[in-house]
Amino acid sequence: MRVLFVLILLAGAGIGVIYPWAMTNFSGREIGAWRVYEQGRFKPLTVSLSGRDAPVRVLVDLTARAERIVSQQRTVLTLTAATNGRTVLASTLQFNHVDNPRQASPQLPDKIFRDEAGLISTVGPGPYVFTVGPGDAEDIPMRAVDLILRSGVGDTDGRARPVGFSLMAIGLIGFLLSLRSGGGGRPENPNSQPPPPRWGRGPK
């Protein structure tokens, strides 16, 4: 039974964690990456997209001198995407769920935190203006911000995370219960039992 619960736990991790992460970061092809913040200044970005790029996933990499981002549910960055005077994406980014940031350089203490701004499902041909700005979070030691666009990406099934986390919980609880019930007690001490009765006549 322990093996079965371990397999359930691994399956849940694959569905709830690995699958959404892989779909976000590796599905489709990268259109490009652009620096939108450096030396204390944000700058808008204009990118020409075509219909064959749809859907387009918008990712943001934040380089900061920190081991993790503690935004306390405040917004670190805001992002909007517009075309022909119409906003097609508006997002707030917090970065506080990033547990394993990338190292920017072996010589620098900076870390790179990635967050997803959203998905542009329908793309018409023409220029798209992406505007990244600061949020209301304070004391975030930002060094740089990069915008990454990926085209033709697969959309993550919204049921994956809840199903995966449920399987992980079932597997973990079942495994722990199997440890408690399968270990048994201590082996009995043979000297703790009363000696067997002797038959026959004992010495007088």
PDB file of C-alpha atoms in Angstrom:
ATOM      1  CA  MET A   1       0.000   0.000   0.000  1.00  0.00           C
ATOM      2  CA  ARG A   2       2.869   2.373   0.698  1.00  0.00           C
ATOM      3  CA  VAL A   3       4.071   2.078  -2.892  1.00  0.00           C
ATOM      4  CA  LEU A   4       0.555   2.849  -4.144  1.00  0.00           C
ATOM      5  CA  PHE A   5       0.306   6.011  -2.023  1.00  0.00           C
ATOM      6  CA  VAL A   6       3.772   7.139  -3.152  1.00  0.00           C
ATOM      7  CA  LEU A   7       2.675   6.720  -6.781  1.00  0.00           C
ATOM      8  CA  ILE A   8      -0.491   8.755  -6.074  1.00  0.00           C
ATOM      9  CA  LEU A   9       1.640  11.484  -4.472  1.00  0.00           C
ATOM     10  CA  LEU A  10       4.005  11.590  -7.477  1.00  0.00           C
ATOM     11  CA  ALA A  11       1.101  11.656  -9.922  1.00  0.00           C
ATOM     12  CA  GLY A  12      -0.448  14.571  -8.045  1.00  0.00           C
ATOM     13  CA  ALA A  13       2.844  16.479  -8.135  1.00  0.00           C
ATOM     14  CA  GLY A  14       3.100  15.896 -11.873  1.00  0.00           C
ATOM     15  CA  ILE A  15      -0.451  17.075 -12.576  1.00  0.00           C
ATOM     16  CA  GLY A  16      -0.626  19.959 -10.106  1.00  0.00           C
ATOM     17  CA  VAL A  17       2.921  21.354 -10.226  1.00  0.00           C
ATOM     18  CA  ILE A  18       5.086  20.094 -13.084  1.00  0.00           C
ATOM     19  CA  TYR A  19       2.435  20.195 -15.824  1.00  0.00           C
ATOM     20  CA  PRO A  20       1.359  23.858 -15.275  1.00  0.00           C
ATOM     21  CA  TRP A  21       4.995  24.940 -14.900  1.00  0.00           C
ATOM     22  CA  ALA A  22       6.042  23.211 -18.130  1.00  0.00           C
ATOM     23  CA  MET A  23       3.062  24.618 -20.051  1.00  0.00           C
ATOM     24  CA  THR A  24       3.865  28.131 -18.851  1.00  0.00           C
ATOM     25  CA  ASN A  25       7.590  28.099 -19.524  1.00  0.00           C
ATOM     26  CA  PHE A  26       8.159  25.718 -22.421  1.00  0.00           C
ATOM     27  CA  SER A  27       5.070  25.326 -24.582  1.00  0.00           C
ATOM     28  CA  GLY A  28       5.011  27.194 -27.883  1.00  0.00           C
ATOM     29  CA  ARG A  29       7.958  29.252 -29.130  1.00  0.00           C
ATOM     30  CA  GLU A  30       9.557  32.395 -27.783  1.00  0.00           C
ATOM     31  CA  ILE A  31       8.835  35.529 -29.781  1.00  0.00           C
ATOM     32  CA  GLY A  32      11.437  37.527 -27.885  1.00  0.00           C
ATOM     33  CA  ALA A  33      12.604  39.050 -24.621  1.00  0.00           C
ATOM     34  CA  TRP A  34      13.006  42.788 -24.005  1.00  0.00           C
ATOM     35  CA  ARG A  35      14.333  44.888 -21.142  1.00  0.00           C
ATOM     36  CA  VAL A  36      11.579  47.263 -19.939  1.00  0.00           C
ATOM     37  CA  TYR A  37      13.189  48.531 -16.721  1.00  0.00           C
ATOM     38  CA  GLU A  38      16.782  49.444 -16.053  1.00  0.00           C
ATOM     39  CA  GLN A  39      18.656  52.076 -14.040  1.00  0.00           C
ATOM     40  CA  GLY A  40      15.487  53.186 -12.284  1.00  0.00           C
ATOM     41  CA  ARG A  41      13.449  53.869 -15.431  1.00  0.00           C
ATOM     42  CA  PHE A  42      10.510  52.045 -17.031  1.00  0.00           C
ATOM     43  CA  LYS A  43       9.976  52.273 -20.771  1.00  0.00           C
ATOM     44  CA  PRO A  44       7.030  51.064 -22.892  1.00  0.00           C
ATOM     45  CA  LEU A  45       7.589  48.359 -25.462  1.00  0.00           C
ATOM     46  CA  THR A  46       5.979  48.055 -28.891  1.00  0.00           C
ATOM     47  CA  VAL A  47       5.943  44.627 -30.558  1.00  0.00           C
ATOM     48  CA  SER A  48       4.342  43.710 -33.883  1.00  0.00           C
ATOM     49  CA  LEU A  49       2.255  40.558 -33.630  1.00  0.00           C
ATOM     50  CA  SER A  50       0.331  38.567 -36.197  1.00  0.00           C
ATOM     51  CA  GLY A  51      -2.647  36.267 -36.038  1.00  0.00           C
ATOM     52  CA  ARG A  52      -0.490  33.160 -36.293  1.00  0.00           C
ATOM     53  CA  ASP A  53       1.175  34.086 -32.981  1.00  0.00           C
ATOM     54  CA  ALA A  54      -2.021  33.448 -31.021  1.00  0.00           C
ATOM     55  CA  PRO A  55      -2.322  32.675 -28.234  1.00  0.00           C
ATOM     56  CA  VAL A  56       0.491  34.763 -26.734  1.00  0.00           C
ATOM     57  CA  ARG A  57       1.616  34.213 -23.159  1.00  0.00           C
ATOM     58  CA  VAL A  58       3.123  37.242 -21.402  1.00  0.00           C
ATOM     59  CA  LEU A  59       5.840  36.557 -18.822  1.00  0.00           C
ATOM     60  CA  VAL A  60       7.827  38.986 -16.712  1.00  0.00           C
ATOM     61  CA  ASP A  61      11.285  38.385 -15.236  1.00  0.00           C
ATOM     62  CA  LEU A  62      12.198  40.554 -12.262  1.00  0.00           C
ATOM     63  CA  THR A  63      15.884  40.770 -11.348  1.00  0.00           C
ATOM     64  CA  ALA A  64      16.312  41.812  -7.725  1.00  0.00           C
ATOM     65  CA  ARG A  65      18.946  41.677  -5.018  1.00  0.00           C
ATOM     66  CA  ALA A  66      16.923  39.392  -2.770  1.00  0.00           C
ATOM     67  CA  GLU A  67      16.527  35.715  -1.898  1.00  0.00           C
ATOM     68  CA  ARG A  68      12.752  35.994  -2.218  1.00  0.00           C
ATOM     69  CA  ILE A  69      10.136  38.667  -2.851  1.00  0.00           C
ATOM     70  CA  VAL A  70       8.102  39.573   0.236  1.00  0.00           C
ATOM     71  CA  SER A  71       5.342  41.780  -1.129  1.00  0.00           C
ATOM     72  CA  GLN A  72       2.762  40.952   1.579  1.00  0.00           C
ATOM     73  CA  GLN A  73       0.003  40.636  -1.036  1.00  0.00           C
ATOM     74  CA  ARG A  74       0.888  44.020  -2.490  1.00  0.00           C
ATOM     75  CA  THR A  75       1.525  44.616  -6.178  1.00  0.00           C
ATOM     76  CA  VAL A  76       5.169  44.706  -7.247  1.00  0.00           C
ATOM     77  CA  LEU A  77       4.535  45.530 -10.919  1.00  0.00           C
ATOM     78  CA  THR A  78       1.582  46.366 -13.142  1.00  0.00           C
ATOM     79  CA  LEU A  79       1.320  45.485 -16.818  1.00  0.00           C
ATOM     80  CA  THR A  80      -1.054  46.454 -19.603  1.00  0.00           C
ATOM     81  CA  ALA A  81      -1.085  45.481 -23.272  1.00  0.00           C
ATOM     82  CA  ALA A  82      -3.021  47.525 -25.814  1.00  0.00           C
ATOM     83  CA  THR A  83      -3.543  47.608 -29.558  1.00  0.00           C
ATOM     84  CA  ASN A  84      -5.490  50.131 -31.641  1.00  0.00           C
ATOM     85  CA  GLY A  85      -6.298  52.048 -28.469  1.00  0.00           C
ATOM     86  CA  ARG A  86      -7.924  48.990 -26.862  1.00  0.00           C
ATOM     87  CA  THR A  87      -6.574  47.260 -23.746  1.00  0.00           C
ATOM     88  CA  VAL A  88      -6.318  43.515 -24.300  1.00  0.00           C
ATOM     89  CA  LEU A  89      -4.511  42.588 -21.079  1.00  0.00           C
ATOM     90  CA  ALA A  90      -4.218  44.173 -17.637  1.00  0.00           C
ATOM     91  CA  SER A  91      -2.397  42.379 -14.858  1.00  0.00           C
ATOM     92  CA  THR A  92      -0.820  42.873 -11.435  1.00  0.00           C
ATOM     93  CA  LEU A  93       2.300  40.921 -10.493  1.00  0.00           C
ATOM     94  CA  GLN A  94       3.405  39.967  -6.979  1.00  0.00           C
ATOM     95  CA  PHE A  95       6.215  37.394  -7.482  1.00  0.00           C
ATOM     96  CA  ASN A  96       5.788  36.146  -3.913  1.00  0.00           C
ATOM     97  CA  HIS A  97       5.000  32.572  -5.007  1.00  0.00           C
ATOM     98  CA  VAL A  98       8.399  32.073  -6.700  1.00  0.00           C
ATOM     99  CA  ASP A  99      10.276  29.606  -4.473  1.00  0.00           C
ATOM    100  CA  ASN A 100      13.254  28.842  -6.725  1.00  0.00           C
ATOM    101  CA  PRO A 101      14.495  31.981  -8.467  1.00  0.00           C
ATOM    102  CA  ARG A 102      17.291  31.731 -11.019  1.00  0.00           C
ATOM    103  CA  GLN A 103      20.767  33.048 -10.345  1.00  0.00           C
ATOM    104  CA  ALA A 104      21.451  36.089 -12.505  1.00  0.00           C
ATOM    105  CA  SER A 105      25.213  35.586 -12.453  1.00  0.00           C
ATOM    106  CA  PRO A 106      27.670  33.545 -10.352  1.00  0.00           C
ATOM    107  CA  GLN A 107      29.472  36.796  -9.546  1.00  0.00           C
ATOM    108  CA  LEU A 108      26.355  38.690  -8.410  1.00  0.00           C
ATOM    109  CA  PRO A 109      23.876  38.148  -5.553  1.00  0.00           C
ATOM    110  CA  ASP A 110      20.944  39.095  -7.806  1.00  0.00           C
ATOM    111  CA  LYS A 111      18.147  36.585  -8.416  1.00  0.00           C
ATOM    112  CA  ILE A 112      15.631  36.395 -11.284  1.00  0.00           C
ATOM    113  CA  PHE A 113      11.975  35.901 -10.332  1.00  0.00           C
ATOM    114  CA  ARG A 114       9.425  34.984 -13.021  1.00  0.00           C
ATOM    115  CA  ASP A 115       5.686  35.657 -12.940  1.00  0.00           C
ATOM    116  CA  GLU A 116       2.984  35.237 -15.568  1.00  0.00           C
ATOM    117  CA  ALA A 117       1.068  38.353 -16.577  1.00  0.00           C
ATOM    118  CA  GLY A 118      -1.559  36.499 -18.576  1.00  0.00           C
ATOM    119  CA  LEU A 119      -2.595  35.180 -21.970  1.00  0.00           C
ATOM    120  CA  ILE A 120      -3.670  37.121 -25.057  1.00  0.00           C
ATOM    121  CA  SER A 121      -5.963  34.564 -26.639  1.00  0.00           C
ATOM    122  CA  THR A 122      -6.969  36.452 -29.781  1.00  0.00           C
ATOM    123  CA  VAL A 123      -4.260  38.331 -31.647  1.00  0.00           C
ATOM    124  CA  GLY A 124      -4.923  40.679 -34.541  1.00  0.00           C
ATOM    125  CA  PRO A 125      -2.076  41.776 -36.808  1.00  0.00           C
ATOM    126  CA  GLY A 126      -0.473  45.035 -35.792  1.00  0.00           C
ATOM    127  CA  PRO A 127       1.582  46.754 -33.080  1.00  0.00           C
ATOM    128  CA  TYR A 128       0.961  45.943 -29.427  1.00  0.00           C
ATOM    129  CA  VAL A 129       2.132  48.359 -26.728  1.00  0.00           C
ATOM    130  CA  PHE A 130       3.190  46.759 -23.445  1.00  0.00           C
ATOM    131  CA  THR A 131       3.488  49.101 -20.484  1.00  0.00           C
ATOM    132  CA  VAL A 132       5.088  47.918 -17.250  1.00  0.00           C
ATOM    133  CA  GLY A 133       5.053  50.124 -14.158  1.00  0.00           C
ATOM    134  CA  PRO A 134       5.621  49.982 -10.402  1.00  0.00           C
ATOM    135  CA  GLY A 135       2.996  48.726  -7.981  1.00  0.00           C
ATOM    136  CA  ASP A 136       2.352  49.709  -4.380  1.00  0.00           C
ATOM    137  CA  ALA A 137       4.868  47.295  -2.810  1.00  0.00           C
ATOM    138  CA  GLU A 138       7.740  49.080  -1.113  1.00  0.00           C
ATOM    139  CA  ASP A 139      11.399  48.228  -0.527  1.00  0.00           C
ATOM    140  CA  ILE A 140      11.704  45.826  -3.477  1.00  0.00           C
ATOM    141  CA  PRO A 141      15.362  46.034  -4.610  1.00  0.00           C
ATOM    142  CA  MET A 142      14.659  45.881  -8.363  1.00  0.00           C
ATOM    143  CA  ARG A 143      17.629  45.826 -10.685  1.00  0.00           C
ATOM    144  CA  ALA A 144      15.971  45.035 -14.019  1.00  0.00           C
ATOM    145  CA  VAL A 145      12.677  43.860 -15.540  1.00  0.00           C
ATOM    146  CA  ASP A 146      12.382  41.832 -18.738  1.00  0.00           C
ATOM    147  CA  LEU A 147       9.243  41.087 -20.757  1.00  0.00           C
ATOM    148  CA  ILE A 148       9.025  37.699 -22.489  1.00  0.00           C
ATOM    149  CA  LEU A 149       6.444  36.773 -25.118  1.00  0.00           C
ATOM    150  CA  ARG A 150       5.723  33.193 -26.177  1.00  0.00           C
ATOM    151  CA  SER A 151       3.463  32.370 -29.113  1.00  0.00           C
ATOM    152  CA  GLY A 152       1.350  29.342 -29.905  1.00  0.00           C
ATOM    153  CA  VAL A 153       1.387  28.262 -26.278  1.00  0.00           C
ATOM    154  CA  GLY A 154      -0.887  25.610 -24.869  1.00  0.00           C
ATOM    155  CA  ASP A 155      -3.478  26.722 -22.353  1.00  0.00           C
ATOM    156  CA  THR A 156      -3.217  25.053 -18.970  1.00  0.00           C
ATOM    157  CA  ASP A 157      -6.300  23.098 -17.951  1.00  0.00           C
ATOM    158  CA  GLY A 158      -7.801  24.926 -14.975  1.00  0.00           C
ATOM    159  CA  ARG A 159      -8.677  21.604 -13.327  1.00  0.00           C
ATOM    160  CA  ALA A 160      -5.046  20.469 -13.190  1.00  0.00           C
ATOM    161  CA  ARG A 161      -3.952  22.260 -10.037  1.00  0.00           C
ATOM    162  CA  PRO A 162      -6.924  21.320  -7.794  1.00  0.00           C
ATOM    163  CA  VAL A 163      -6.867  17.706  -9.002  1.00  0.00           C
ATOM    164  CA  GLY A 164      -3.108  17.496  -8.572  1.00  0.00           C
ATOM    165  CA  PHE A 165      -3.145  18.993  -5.076  1.00  0.00           C
ATOM    166  CA  SER A 166      -5.976  16.646  -4.058  1.00  0.00           C
ATOM    167  CA  LEU A 167      -3.987  13.628  -5.239  1.00  0.00           C
ATOM    168  CA  MET A 168      -0.920  14.887  -3.393  1.00  0.00           C
ATOM    169  CA  ALA A 169      -2.940  15.217  -0.186  1.00  0.00           C
ATOM    170  CA  ILE A 170      -4.445  11.734  -0.568  1.00  0.00           C
ATOM    171  CA  GLY A 171      -1.057  10.206  -1.287  1.00  0.00           C
ATOM    172  CA  LEU A 172       0.657  11.944   1.620  1.00  0.00           C
ATOM    173  CA  ILE A 173      -2.086  11.156   4.158  1.00  0.00           C
ATOM    174  CA  GLY A 174      -2.311   7.538   3.015  1.00  0.00           C
ATOM    175  CA  PHE A 175       1.460   7.122   3.180  1.00  0.00           C
ATOM    176  CA  LEU A 176       1.629   8.523   6.716  1.00  0.00           C
ATOM    177  CA  LEU A 177      -1.245   6.311   7.866  1.00  0.00           C
ATOM    178  CA  SER A 178       0.439   3.253   6.358  1.00  0.00           C
ATOM    179  CA  LEU A 179       3.590   4.051   8.331  1.00  0.00           C
ATOM    180  CA  ARG A 180       1.585   4.169  11.555  1.00  0.00           C
ATOM    181  CA  SER A 181      -0.406   1.015  10.957  1.00  0.00           C
ATOM    182  CA  GLY A 182       2.217  -1.094   9.241  1.00  0.00           C
ATOM    183  CA  GLY A 183       5.053  -0.770  11.712  1.00  0.00           C
ATOM    184  CA  GLY A 184       3.501  -3.009  14.387  1.00  0.00           C
ATOM    185  CA  GLY A 185       4.503  -3.036  18.007  1.00  0.00           C
ATOM    186  CA  ARG A 186       7.644  -4.238  19.632  1.00  0.00           C
ATOM    187  CA  PRO A 187       8.433  -7.951  19.366  1.00  0.00           C
ATOM    188  CA  GLU A 188       7.373  -9.872  22.455  1.00  0.00           C
ATOM    189  CA  ASN A 189      10.012 -10.739  24.993  1.00  0.00           C
ATOM    190  CA  PRO A 190       9.989 -14.533  25.432  1.00  0.00           C
ATOM    191  CA  ASN A 191      11.040 -14.103  29.069  1.00  0.00           C
ATOM    192  CA  SER A 192       7.876 -12.149  29.812  1.00  0.00           C
ATOM    193  CA  GLN A 193       5.674 -15.234  29.342  1.00  0.00           C
ATOM    194  CA  PRO A 194       5.062 -17.602  32.243  1.00  0.00           C
ATOM    195  CA  PRO A 195       7.023 -20.843  31.965  1.00  0.00           C
ATOM    196  CA  PRO A 196       5.115 -23.794  30.526  1.00  0.00           C
ATOM    197  CA  PRO A 197       3.760 -26.265  33.115  1.00  0.00           C
ATOM    198  CA  ARG A 198       5.846 -29.306  33.893  1.00  0.00           C
ATOM    199  CA  TRP A 199       4.307 -32.734  33.716  1.00  0.00           C
ATOM    200  CA  GLY A 200       5.141 -35.536  36.023  1.00  0.00           C
ATOM    201  CA  ARG A 201       6.167 -35.602  39.589  1.00  0.00           C
ATOM    202  CA  GLY A 202       8.655 -33.140  40.798  1.00  0.00           C
ATOM    203  CA  PRO A 203      11.355 -33.879  43.341  1.00  0.00           C
ATOM    204  CA  LYS A 204      10.198 -34.501  46.869  1.00  0.00           C
TER     205      LYS A 204
END
